[in-house]
CSV table of C-alpha atoms in Angstrom, one decimal:
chain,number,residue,atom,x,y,z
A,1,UNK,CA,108.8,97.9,29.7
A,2,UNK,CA,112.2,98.8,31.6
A,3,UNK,CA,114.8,96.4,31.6
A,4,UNK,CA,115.0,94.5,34.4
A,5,UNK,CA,117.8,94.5,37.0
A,6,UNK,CA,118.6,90.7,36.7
A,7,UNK,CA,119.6,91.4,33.2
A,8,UNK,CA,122.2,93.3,34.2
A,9,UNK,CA,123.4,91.1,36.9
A,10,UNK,CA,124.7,88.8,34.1
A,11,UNK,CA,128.1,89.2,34.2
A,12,UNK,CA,129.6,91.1,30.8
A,13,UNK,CA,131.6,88.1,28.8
A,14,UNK,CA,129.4,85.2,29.7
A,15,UNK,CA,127.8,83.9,26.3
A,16,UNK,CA,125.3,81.9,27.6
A,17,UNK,CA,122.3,82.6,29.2
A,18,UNK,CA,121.2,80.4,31.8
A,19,UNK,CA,118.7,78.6,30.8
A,20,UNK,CA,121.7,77.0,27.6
A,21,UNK,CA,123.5,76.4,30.9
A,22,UNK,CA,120.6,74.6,32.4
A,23,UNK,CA,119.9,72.9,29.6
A,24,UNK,CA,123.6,71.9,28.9
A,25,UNK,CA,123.6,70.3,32.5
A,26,UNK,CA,121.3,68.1,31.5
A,27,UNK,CA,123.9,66.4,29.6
A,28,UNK,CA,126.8,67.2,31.8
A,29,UNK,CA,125.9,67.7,35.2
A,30,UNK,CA,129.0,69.7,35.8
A,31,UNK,CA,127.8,72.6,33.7
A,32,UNK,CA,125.3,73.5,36.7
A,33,UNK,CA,128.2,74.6,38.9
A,34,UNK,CA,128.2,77.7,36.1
A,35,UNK,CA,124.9,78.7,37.2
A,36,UNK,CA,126.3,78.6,41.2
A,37,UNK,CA,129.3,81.0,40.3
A,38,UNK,CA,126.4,83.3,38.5
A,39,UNK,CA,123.8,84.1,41.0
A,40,UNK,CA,125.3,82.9,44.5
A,41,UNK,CA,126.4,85.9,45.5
A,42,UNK,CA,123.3,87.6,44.9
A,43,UNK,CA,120.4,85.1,46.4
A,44,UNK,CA,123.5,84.8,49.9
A,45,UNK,CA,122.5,88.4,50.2
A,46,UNK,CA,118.6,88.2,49.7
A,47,UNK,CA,118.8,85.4,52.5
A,48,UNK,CA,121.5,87.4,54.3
A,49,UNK,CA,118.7,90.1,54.7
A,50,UNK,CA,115.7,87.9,55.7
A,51,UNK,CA,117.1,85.5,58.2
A,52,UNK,CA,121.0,87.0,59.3
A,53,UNK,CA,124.4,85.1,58.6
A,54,UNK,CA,123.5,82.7,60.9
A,55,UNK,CA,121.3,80.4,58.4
A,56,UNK,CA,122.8,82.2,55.0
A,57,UNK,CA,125.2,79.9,53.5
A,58,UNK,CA,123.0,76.6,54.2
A,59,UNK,CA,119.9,78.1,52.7
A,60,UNK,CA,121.7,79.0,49.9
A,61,UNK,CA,123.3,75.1,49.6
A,62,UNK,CA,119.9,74.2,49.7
A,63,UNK,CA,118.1,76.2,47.1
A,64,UNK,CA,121.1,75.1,44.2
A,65,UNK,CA,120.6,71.4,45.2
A,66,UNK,CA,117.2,71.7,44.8
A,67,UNK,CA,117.5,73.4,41.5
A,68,UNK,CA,120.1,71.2,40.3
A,69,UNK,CA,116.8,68.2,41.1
A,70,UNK,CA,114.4,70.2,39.2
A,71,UNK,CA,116.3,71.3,36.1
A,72,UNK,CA,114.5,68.9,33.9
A,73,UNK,CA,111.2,70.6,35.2
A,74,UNK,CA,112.7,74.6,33.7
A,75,UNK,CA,111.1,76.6,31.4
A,76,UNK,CA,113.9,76.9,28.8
A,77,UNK,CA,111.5,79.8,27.3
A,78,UNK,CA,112.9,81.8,30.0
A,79,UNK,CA,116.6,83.3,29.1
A,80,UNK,CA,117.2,84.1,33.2
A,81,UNK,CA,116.7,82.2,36.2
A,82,UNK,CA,117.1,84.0,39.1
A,83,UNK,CA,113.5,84.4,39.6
A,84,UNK,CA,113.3,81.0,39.6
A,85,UNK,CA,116.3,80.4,41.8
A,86,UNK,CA,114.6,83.1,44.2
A,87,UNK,CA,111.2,80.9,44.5
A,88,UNK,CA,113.2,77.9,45.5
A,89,UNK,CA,115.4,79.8,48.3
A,90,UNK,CA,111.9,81.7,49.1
A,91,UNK,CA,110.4,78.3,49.7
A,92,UNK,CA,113.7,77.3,51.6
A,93,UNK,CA,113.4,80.4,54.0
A,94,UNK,CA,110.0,78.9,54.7
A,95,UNK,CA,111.1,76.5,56.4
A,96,UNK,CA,113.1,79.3,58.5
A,97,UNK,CA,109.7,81.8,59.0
A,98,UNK,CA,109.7,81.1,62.7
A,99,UNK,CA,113.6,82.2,62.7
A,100,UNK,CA,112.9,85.1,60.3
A,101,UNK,CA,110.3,86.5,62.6
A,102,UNK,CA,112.4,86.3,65.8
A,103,UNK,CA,115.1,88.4,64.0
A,104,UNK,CA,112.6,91.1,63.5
A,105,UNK,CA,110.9,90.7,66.8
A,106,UNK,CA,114.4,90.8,68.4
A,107,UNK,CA,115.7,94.3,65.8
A,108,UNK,CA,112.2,95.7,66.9
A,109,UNK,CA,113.1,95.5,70.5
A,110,UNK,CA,116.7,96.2,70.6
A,111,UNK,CA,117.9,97.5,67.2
A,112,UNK,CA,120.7,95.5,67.2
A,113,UNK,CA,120.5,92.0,65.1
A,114,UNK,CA,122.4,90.4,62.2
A,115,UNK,CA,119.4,91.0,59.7
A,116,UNK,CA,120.1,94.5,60.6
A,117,UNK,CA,123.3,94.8,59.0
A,118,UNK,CA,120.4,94.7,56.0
A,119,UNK,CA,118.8,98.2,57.0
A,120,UNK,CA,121.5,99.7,57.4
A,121,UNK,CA,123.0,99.3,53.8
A,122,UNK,CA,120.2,100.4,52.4
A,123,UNK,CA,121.3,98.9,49.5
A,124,UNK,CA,117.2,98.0,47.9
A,125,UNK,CA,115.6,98.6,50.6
A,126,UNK,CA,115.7,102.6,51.5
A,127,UNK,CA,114.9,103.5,54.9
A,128,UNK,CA,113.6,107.4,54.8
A,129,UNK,CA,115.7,109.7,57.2
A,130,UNK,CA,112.1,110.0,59.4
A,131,UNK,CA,111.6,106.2,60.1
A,132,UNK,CA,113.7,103.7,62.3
A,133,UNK,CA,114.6,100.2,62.1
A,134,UNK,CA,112.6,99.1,64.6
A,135,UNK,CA,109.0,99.9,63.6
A,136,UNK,CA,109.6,99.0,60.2
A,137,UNK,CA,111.1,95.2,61.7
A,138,UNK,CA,108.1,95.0,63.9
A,139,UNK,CA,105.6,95.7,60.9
A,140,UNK,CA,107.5,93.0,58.7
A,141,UNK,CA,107.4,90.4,61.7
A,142,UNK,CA,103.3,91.0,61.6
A,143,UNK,CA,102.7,90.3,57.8
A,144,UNK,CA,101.8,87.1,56.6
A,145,UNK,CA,104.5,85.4,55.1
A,146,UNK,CA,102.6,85.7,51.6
A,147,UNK,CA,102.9,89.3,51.9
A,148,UNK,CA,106.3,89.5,53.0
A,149,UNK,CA,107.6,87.0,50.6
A,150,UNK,CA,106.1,89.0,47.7
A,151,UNK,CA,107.3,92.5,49.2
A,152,UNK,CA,110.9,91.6,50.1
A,153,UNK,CA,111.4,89.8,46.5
A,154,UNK,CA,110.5,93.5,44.8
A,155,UNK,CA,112.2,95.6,47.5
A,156,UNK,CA,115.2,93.1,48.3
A,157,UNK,CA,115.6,90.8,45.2
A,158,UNK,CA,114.7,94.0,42.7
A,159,UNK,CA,112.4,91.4,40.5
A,160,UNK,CA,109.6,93.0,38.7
A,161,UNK,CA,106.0,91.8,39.0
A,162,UNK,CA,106.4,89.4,36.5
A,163,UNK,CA,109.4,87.8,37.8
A,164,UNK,CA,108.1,88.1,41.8
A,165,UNK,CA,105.0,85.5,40.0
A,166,UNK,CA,107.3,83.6,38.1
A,167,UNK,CA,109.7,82.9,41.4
A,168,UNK,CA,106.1,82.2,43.7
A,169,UNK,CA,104.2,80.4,40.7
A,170,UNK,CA,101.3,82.8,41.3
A,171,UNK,CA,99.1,85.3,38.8
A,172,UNK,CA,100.4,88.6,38.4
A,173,UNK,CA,97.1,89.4,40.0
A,174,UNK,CA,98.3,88.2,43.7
A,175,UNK,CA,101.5,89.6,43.3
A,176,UNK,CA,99.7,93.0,43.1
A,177,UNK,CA,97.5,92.6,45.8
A,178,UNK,CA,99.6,91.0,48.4
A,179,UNK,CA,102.1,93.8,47.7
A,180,UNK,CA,99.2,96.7,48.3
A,181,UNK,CA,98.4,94.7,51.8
A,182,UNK,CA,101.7,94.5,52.9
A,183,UNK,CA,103.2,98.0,51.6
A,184,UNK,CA,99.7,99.6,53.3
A,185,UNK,CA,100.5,97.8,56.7
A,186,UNK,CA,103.8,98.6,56.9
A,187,UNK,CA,102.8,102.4,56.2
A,188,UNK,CA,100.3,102.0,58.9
A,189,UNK,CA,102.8,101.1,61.4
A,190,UNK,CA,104.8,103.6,60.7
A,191,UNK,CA,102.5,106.3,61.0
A,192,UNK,CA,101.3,106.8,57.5
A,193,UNK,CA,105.5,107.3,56.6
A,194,UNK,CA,105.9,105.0,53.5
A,195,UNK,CA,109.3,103.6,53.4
A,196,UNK,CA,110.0,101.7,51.1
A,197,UNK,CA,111.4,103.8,47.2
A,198,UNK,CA,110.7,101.7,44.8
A,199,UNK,CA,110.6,102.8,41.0
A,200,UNK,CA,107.5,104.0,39.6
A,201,UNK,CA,106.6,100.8,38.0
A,202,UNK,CA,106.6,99.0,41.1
A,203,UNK,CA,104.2,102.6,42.7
């Protein structure tokens, strides 16, 4: 298996991995704030993309006080956290889904909306040359929020299967399926154009 993306997002010169730091902040609370300066940045652009500026930085608050409640509850087996930190702010955006789907209602009518600052980076998600912004908003504003939840963590968050089940707490099984509903809608509204690249173990 291919190394996964979150292991290079560790930064070069940290020793410990985060689920020492984790573990560590069990003892001294303040050790948690090493985890914040970690994977902030990241998970403000995965919520940056789903809902727009508007809701970023409180989302983001919210998912690390949340962690920082369930620590005791980790799986210290697992080296990396970002999934995990991912199915907290996943569950967070929940509470936003209403919000979420008027910002792609809204880029599907006009083309112009914060979340589209997303598309056009085209940073994880890759937009082919023959598709626009607006059908593919309007397809993910018509998928259920399991399906969207499960695509944007591969195309957005660049977790594997593995991890997209770890951060939802689901079987591998669902993440598979949910993501051949949503990927085949989404090509269906775009007239049969598939979007999305992902790598070949994602295909």
């Amino acid at each position: 298996m291919t190394r996964s993306p979150i292991d290079d997002h560790v930064r070069q010169g940290d020793q410990r991995d985060d689920s020492s730091i984790i573990e560590a902040s069990l003892r001294v609370p303040g050790h948690f704030a090493e985890l914040y300066d970690r994977h902030a940045a990241v998970l403000h652009r995965y919520v940056v993309r789903r809902l727009g500026p508007e809701h970023a930085e409180d989302v983001v608050a919210e998912t690390f006080t949340r962690a920082f409640e369930k620590r005791h509850r980790y799986n210290f087996d697992r080296r990396e956290a970002l999934p995990w930190l991912y199915g907290i702010a996943t569950n967070v955006i929940g509470s936003h889904r209403r919000a979420e789907v008027r910002g792609y209602r809204a880029l599907a009518r006009t083309g112009e909306d914060p979340v589209a600052v997303a598309f056009d980076e085209q940073v994880v998600l890759r937009v082919s040359a023959g598709a626009t912004r607006k059908p593919l908003a309007a397809a993910l504003a018509k998928l259920g929020r399991g399906e969207r939840d499960v695509l944007l963590l591969i195309a957005w968050g660049d977790l594997t299967y593995e991890e997209t089940a770890q951060a939802l707490n689901v079987p591998i099984g669902t993440v598979r399926s949910r993501l051949s509903r949503a990927r085949r809608k989404v090509v269906h509204a775009l007239g049969g154009v598939n979007p999305i690249s992902m790598s070949e173990e994602i295909l």
